[in-house]
CSV table of C-alpha atoms in Angstrom, one decimal:
chain,number,residue,atom,x,y,z
B,12,UNK,CA,16.8,-6.0,-18.5
B,13,UNK,CA,15.8,-2.9,-16.5
B,14,UNK,CA,15.8,-2.7,-12.7
B,15,UNK,CA,13.8,-4.9,-10.4
B,16,UNK,CA,10.5,-3.5,-8.8
B,17,UNK,CA,9.4,-4.9,-5.5
B,18,UNK,CA,5.8,-4.5,-4.7
B,19,UNK,CA,4.6,-4.4,-1.0
B,20,UNK,CA,0.9,-4.8,-0.4
B,21,UNK,CA,-1.3,-3.2,2.3
B,22,UNK,CA,-3.7,-4.3,5.0
B,23,UNK,CA,-5.7,-7.5,4.3
B,24,UNK,CA,-4.1,-7.8,0.8
B,25,UNK,CA,-1.5,-10.0,-0.7
B,26,UNK,CA,0.7,-10.4,-3.8
B,27,UNK,CA,-2.5,-11.1,-5.8
B,28,UNK,CA,-3.4,-7.4,-5.8
B,29,UNK,CA,-0.4,-6.6,-8.2
B,30,UNK,CA,-0.6,-9.6,-10.4
B,31,UNK,CA,-3.5,-8.8,-12.7
B,32,UNK,CA,-2.6,-5.2,-13.8
B,33,UNK,CA,0.5,-3.7,-12.4
B,34,UNK,CA,3.0,-6.6,-12.9
B,35,UNK,CA,2.1,-7.2,-16.6
B,36,UNK,CA,2.3,-3.5,-17.3
B,37,UNK,CA,5.8,-3.1,-15.8
B,38,UNK,CA,7.0,-6.5,-17.1
B,39,UNK,CA,6.1,-5.3,-20.6
B,40,UNK,CA,8.4,-2.3,-20.0
B,41,UNK,CA,11.3,-4.7,-19.2
B,42,UNK,CA,11.3,-4.5,-15.4
B,43,UNK,CA,11.7,-7.7,-13.3
B,44,UNK,CA,8.8,-7.7,-10.9
B,45,UNK,CA,8.5,-9.2,-7.4
B,46,UNK,CA,5.3,-9.1,-5.4
B,47,UNK,CA,5.8,-9.9,-1.7
B,48,UNK,CA,3.3,-11.8,0.4
B,49,UNK,CA,3.9,-10.3,3.9
B,50,UNK,CA,3.9,-13.0,6.7
B,51,UNK,CA,0.5,-14.5,7.1
B,52,UNK,CA,-0.9,-13.1,3.8
B,53,UNK,CA,0.0,-16.1,1.6
B,54,UNK,CA,-3.5,-17.4,1.1
B,55,UNK,CA,-6.1,-15.1,-0.6
B,56,UNK,CA,-9.4,-15.0,1.3
B,57,UNK,CA,-7.9,-16.6,4.5
B,58,UNK,CA,-9.9,-15.8,7.7
B,59,UNK,CA,-7.3,-17.4,9.9
B,60,UNK,CA,-6.2,-14.9,12.5
B,61,UNK,CA,-2.6,-13.8,12.4
B,62,UNK,CA,-0.4,-11.9,14.8
B,63,UNK,CA,2.7,-10.1,13.5
B,64,UNK,CA,4.2,-6.8,14.4
B,65,UNK,CA,4.7,-4.0,11.9
B,66,UNK,CA,8.4,-4.6,12.4
B,67,UNK,CA,8.0,-8.2,11.3
B,68,UNK,CA,6.7,-6.9,8.0
B,69,UNK,CA,9.5,-4.4,7.7
B,70,UNK,CA,12.0,-7.3,8.3
B,71,UNK,CA,10.3,-9.4,5.6
B,72,UNK,CA,11.0,-6.5,3.2
B,73,UNK,CA,14.6,-6.3,4.3
B,74,UNK,CA,15.0,-10.0,3.8
B,75,UNK,CA,13.5,-9.9,0.3
B,76,UNK,CA,15.7,-7.0,-0.7
B,77,UNK,CA,18.8,-8.6,0.7
B,78,UNK,CA,18.4,-11.5,-1.8
B,79,UNK,CA,18.7,-9.2,-4.8
B,80,UNK,CA,22.0,-8.4,-6.6
B,81,UNK,CA,21.2,-4.6,-6.7
B,82,UNK,CA,19.0,-2.2,-4.8
B,83,UNK,CA,15.5,-2.3,-6.4
B,84,UNK,CA,12.7,0.1,-6.9
B,85,UNK,CA,10.1,-0.4,-4.3
B,86,UNK,CA,6.3,0.3,-4.5
B,87,UNK,CA,4.5,0.3,-1.2
B,88,UNK,CA,0.7,0.5,-1.0
B,89,UNK,CA,-1.3,1.8,2.0
B,90,UNK,CA,0.2,-0.1,5.0
B,91,UNK,CA,2.9,-1.2,2.6
B,92,UNK,CA,3.8,2.4,2.1
B,93,UNK,CA,4.4,2.8,5.8
B,94,UNK,CA,6.4,-0.4,5.8
B,95,UNK,CA,8.5,1.1,3.0
B,96,UNK,CA,9.0,4.3,5.0
B,97,UNK,CA,10.2,2.4,8.0
B,98,UNK,CA,12.4,0.2,5.8
B,99,UNK,CA,14.1,3.3,4.4
B,100,UNK,CA,15.3,4.3,7.9
B,101,UNK,CA,18.2,1.8,7.5
B,102,UNK,CA,17.5,0.1,4.2
B,103,UNK,CA,18.3,1.3,0.7
B,104,UNK,CA,16.6,1.2,-2.7
B,105,UNK,CA,17.1,3.1,-5.9
B,106,UNK,CA,13.6,4.8,-5.9
B,107,UNK,CA,10.5,4.5,-3.9
B,108,UNK,CA,6.8,5.0,-4.7
B,109,UNK,CA,4.4,5.6,-1.9
B,110,UNK,CA,1.0,4.5,-3.3
B,111,UNK,CA,-2.1,5.5,-1.2
B,112,UNK,CA,0.4,5.3,1.6
B,113,UNK,CA,-0.2,5.8,5.3
B,114,UNK,CA,1.4,9.2,6.0
B,115,UNK,CA,4.5,9.6,8.2
B,116,UNK,CA,2.2,11.2,10.8
B,117,UNK,CA,0.5,7.8,11.2
B,118,UNK,CA,-3.0,6.4,10.6
B,119,UNK,CA,-4.6,7.9,13.7
B,120,UNK,CA,-6.5,10.6,11.9
B,121,UNK,CA,-7.5,8.3,9.1
B,122,UNK,CA,-8.7,5.6,11.5
B,123,UNK,CA,-10.7,8.1,13.5
B,124,UNK,CA,-12.3,9.5,10.4
B,125,UNK,CA,-13.3,6.1,9.1
B,126,UNK,CA,-14.8,5.1,12.5
B,127,UNK,CA,-16.7,8.4,12.8
B,128,UNK,CA,-18.2,8.0,9.3
B,129,UNK,CA,-18.9,4.2,9.7
B,130,UNK,CA,-20.0,3.4,13.2
B,131,UNK,CA,-20.6,-0.2,12.0
B,132,UNK,CA,-16.9,-0.7,12.2
B,133,UNK,CA,-16.9,-0.7,16.0
B,134,UNK,CA,-18.1,-4.2,16.6
B,135,UNK,CA,-15.3,-5.5,14.3
B,136,UNK,CA,-12.6,-3.3,15.9
B,137,UNK,CA,-13.7,-4.4,19.4
B,138,UNK,CA,-13.1,-8.0,18.3
B,139,UNK,CA,-9.8,-7.1,16.5
B,140,UNK,CA,-11.3,-8.1,13.2
B,141,UNK,CA,-10.0,-5.8,10.5
B,142,UNK,CA,-11.1,-8.1,7.7
B,143,UNK,CA,-14.6,-7.8,9.0
B,144,UNK,CA,-14.4,-4.0,8.7
B,145,UNK,CA,-13.3,-4.1,5.0
B,146,UNK,CA,-15.8,-6.8,4.0
B,147,UNK,CA,-18.6,-4.7,5.5
B,148,UNK,CA,-17.3,-1.5,4.0
B,149,UNK,CA,-15.5,-2.6,0.8
B,150,UNK,CA,-15.9,0.8,-0.8
B,151,UNK,CA,-13.3,2.1,1.6
B,152,UNK,CA,-10.9,0.2,-0.6
B,153,UNK,CA,-12.6,0.1,-4.0
B,154,UNK,CA,-14.3,2.8,-6.0
B,155,UNK,CA,-17.0,0.7,-7.7
B,156,UNK,CA,-19.3,-2.0,-6.5
B,157,UNK,CA,-18.3,-4.4,-9.3
B,158,UNK,CA,-14.7,-4.0,-8.4
B,159,UNK,CA,-15.4,-4.7,-4.8
B,160,UNK,CA,-17.5,-7.7,-5.7
B,161,UNK,CA,-14.5,-9.1,-7.7
B,162,UNK,CA,-11.7,-8.5,-5.2
B,163,UNK,CA,-13.2,-8.2,-1.7
B,164,UNK,CA,-13.3,-12.0,-1.3
B,165,UNK,CA,-9.6,-12.2,-1.8
B,166,UNK,CA,-8.8,-10.0,1.2
B,167,UNK,CA,-7.5,-11.9,4.2
B,168,UNK,CA,-7.3,-11.5,7.9
B,169,UNK,CA,-4.9,-8.9,9.2
B,170,UNK,CA,-2.7,-8.6,12.3
B,171,UNK,CA,-4.3,-6.2,14.7
B,172,UNK,CA,-1.0,-5.7,16.4
B,173,UNK,CA,0.5,-4.4,13.1
B,174,UNK,CA,-2.5,-2.2,12.6
B,175,UNK,CA,-2.2,-0.6,16.0
B,176,UNK,CA,1.4,0.4,15.3
B,177,UNK,CA,0.3,2.1,12.1
B,178,UNK,CA,-1.2,5.0,14.1
B,179,UNK,CA,2.3,5.9,15.4
B,180,UNK,CA,4.2,8.7,13.6
B,181,UNK,CA,7.7,8.3,12.3
B,182,UNK,CA,10.3,11.1,12.3
B,183,UNK,CA,13.4,9.9,10.4
B,184,UNK,CA,14.5,11.5,7.2
B,185,UNK,CA,14.6,9.7,3.9
B,186,UNK,CA,17.1,10.5,1.2
B,187,UNK,CA,15.8,8.1,-1.4
B,188,UNK,CA,14.0,9.7,-4.4
B,189,UNK,CA,10.3,9.4,-3.7
B,190,UNK,CA,7.1,9.6,-5.6
B,191,UNK,CA,3.8,10.0,-3.7
B,192,UNK,CA,0.7,8.8,-5.5
B,193,UNK,CA,-2.9,9.0,-4.3
B,194,UNK,CA,-6.4,8.9,-5.5
B,195,UNK,CA,-8.8,11.9,-5.4
B,196,UNK,CA,-11.6,9.6,-4.2
B,197,UNK,CA,-9.6,7.6,-1.7
B,198,UNK,CA,-11.9,6.9,1.3
B,199,UNK,CA,-9.1,6.2,3.7
B,200,UNK,CA,-6.3,8.7,3.1
B,201,UNK,CA,-7.1,12.3,2.0
B,202,UNK,CA,-5.5,14.3,-0.8
B,203,UNK,CA,-4.4,16.7,1.9
B,204,UNK,CA,-2.6,13.9,3.7
B,205,UNK,CA,-0.9,12.8,0.4
B,206,UNK,CA,0.2,16.4,0.0
B,207,UNK,CA,1.6,16.5,3.5
B,208,UNK,CA,3.6,13.3,2.9
B,209,UNK,CA,5.1,14.7,-0.3
B,210,UNK,CA,6.0,18.0,1.5
B,211,UNK,CA,7.6,16.1,4.3
B,212,UNK,CA,9.9,14.2,2.0
B,213,UNK,CA,10.3,16.8,-0.7
B,214,UNK,CA,8.8,14.3,-3.1
B,215,UNK,CA,6.8,14.8,-6.3
B,216,UNK,CA,3.0,14.3,-5.8
B,217,UNK,CA,0.7,12.7,-8.3
B,218,UNK,CA,-3.1,12.8,-7.6
B,219,UNK,CA,-5.1,10.4,-9.8
B,220,UNK,CA,-8.4,12.0,-10.5
B,221,UNK,CA,-11.3,9.6,-9.5
B,222,UNK,CA,-8.8,7.1,-8.1
B,223,UNK,CA,-9.7,4.9,-5.1
B,224,UNK,CA,-7.5,3.6,-2.3
B,225,UNK,CA,-6.8,0.5,-4.3
B,226,UNK,CA,-5.4,2.4,-7.3
B,227,UNK,CA,-3.8,-0.8,-8.7
B,228,UNK,CA,-7.2,-2.4,-9.1
B,229,UNK,CA,-9.2,0.5,-10.5
B,230,UNK,CA,-10.6,0.3,-14.0
B,231,UNK,CA,-8.5,3.4,-14.7
B,232,UNK,CA,-5.3,1.9,-13.3
B,233,UNK,CA,-3.4,3.0,-16.3
B,234,UNK,CA,-3.5,6.5,-15.0
B,235,UNK,CA,-1.5,5.3,-12.1
B,236,UNK,CA,1.0,3.1,-13.9
B,237,UNK,CA,1.6,5.8,-16.5
B,238,UNK,CA,2.3,8.4,-13.7
B,239,UNK,CA,4.8,5.9,-12.1
B,240,UNK,CA,6.4,5.1,-15.5
B,241,UNK,CA,6.9,8.7,-16.4
B,242,UNK,CA,8.5,9.5,-13.0
B,243,UNK,CA,10.8,6.5,-13.3
B,244,UNK,CA,11.9,7.6,-16.7
B,245,UNK,CA,12.5,11.2,-15.8
B,246,UNK,CA,14.9,10.4,-13.0
């Protein structure tokens, strides 16, 4: 048996986002795979409002890792990527993959850009309803309408408290081997921001041509899984 991979989802997502494509791929390679549901994200499609801090999510990752016999590999997507960066301030893992991750400079620029390009987000933000934002603009997450139609209904309510903390930068160093992966068509985080993240940590950067923010649900998800597989095997 190879190592364990722990998958950490992003805003309004849950463990479901890994289960169809990524987990079967890596299980077939012999990895043990664990997909977390962050607190309040257990029910796909739930509209029930939740209130957790970003630190609550970081602690949930610490608790999951503490149950393992050996430090795992961790993949963090979007907000999950920021959770992973914060976890690595004190926590340890063998290797880490930041997938479409919020950069260490925080999500302020990305949030401002999204609002400026999509003024219809404002009524939802004023009412602290992030799920409303992504259901109105699902192509912020997905790169095709048919993919959005399939998965948008699974997105759930998000803690606005955690989202607000995402805009804050982090400054600590990370010594864990890191891979930064982003899509060239990501509508939330830019290629330049992915490059800045890789430079900050001295990490390898992989840009998936045509890839969306939700790289793990793209039709061409194998581009992403192969990039991760190759990096894991070369280390």
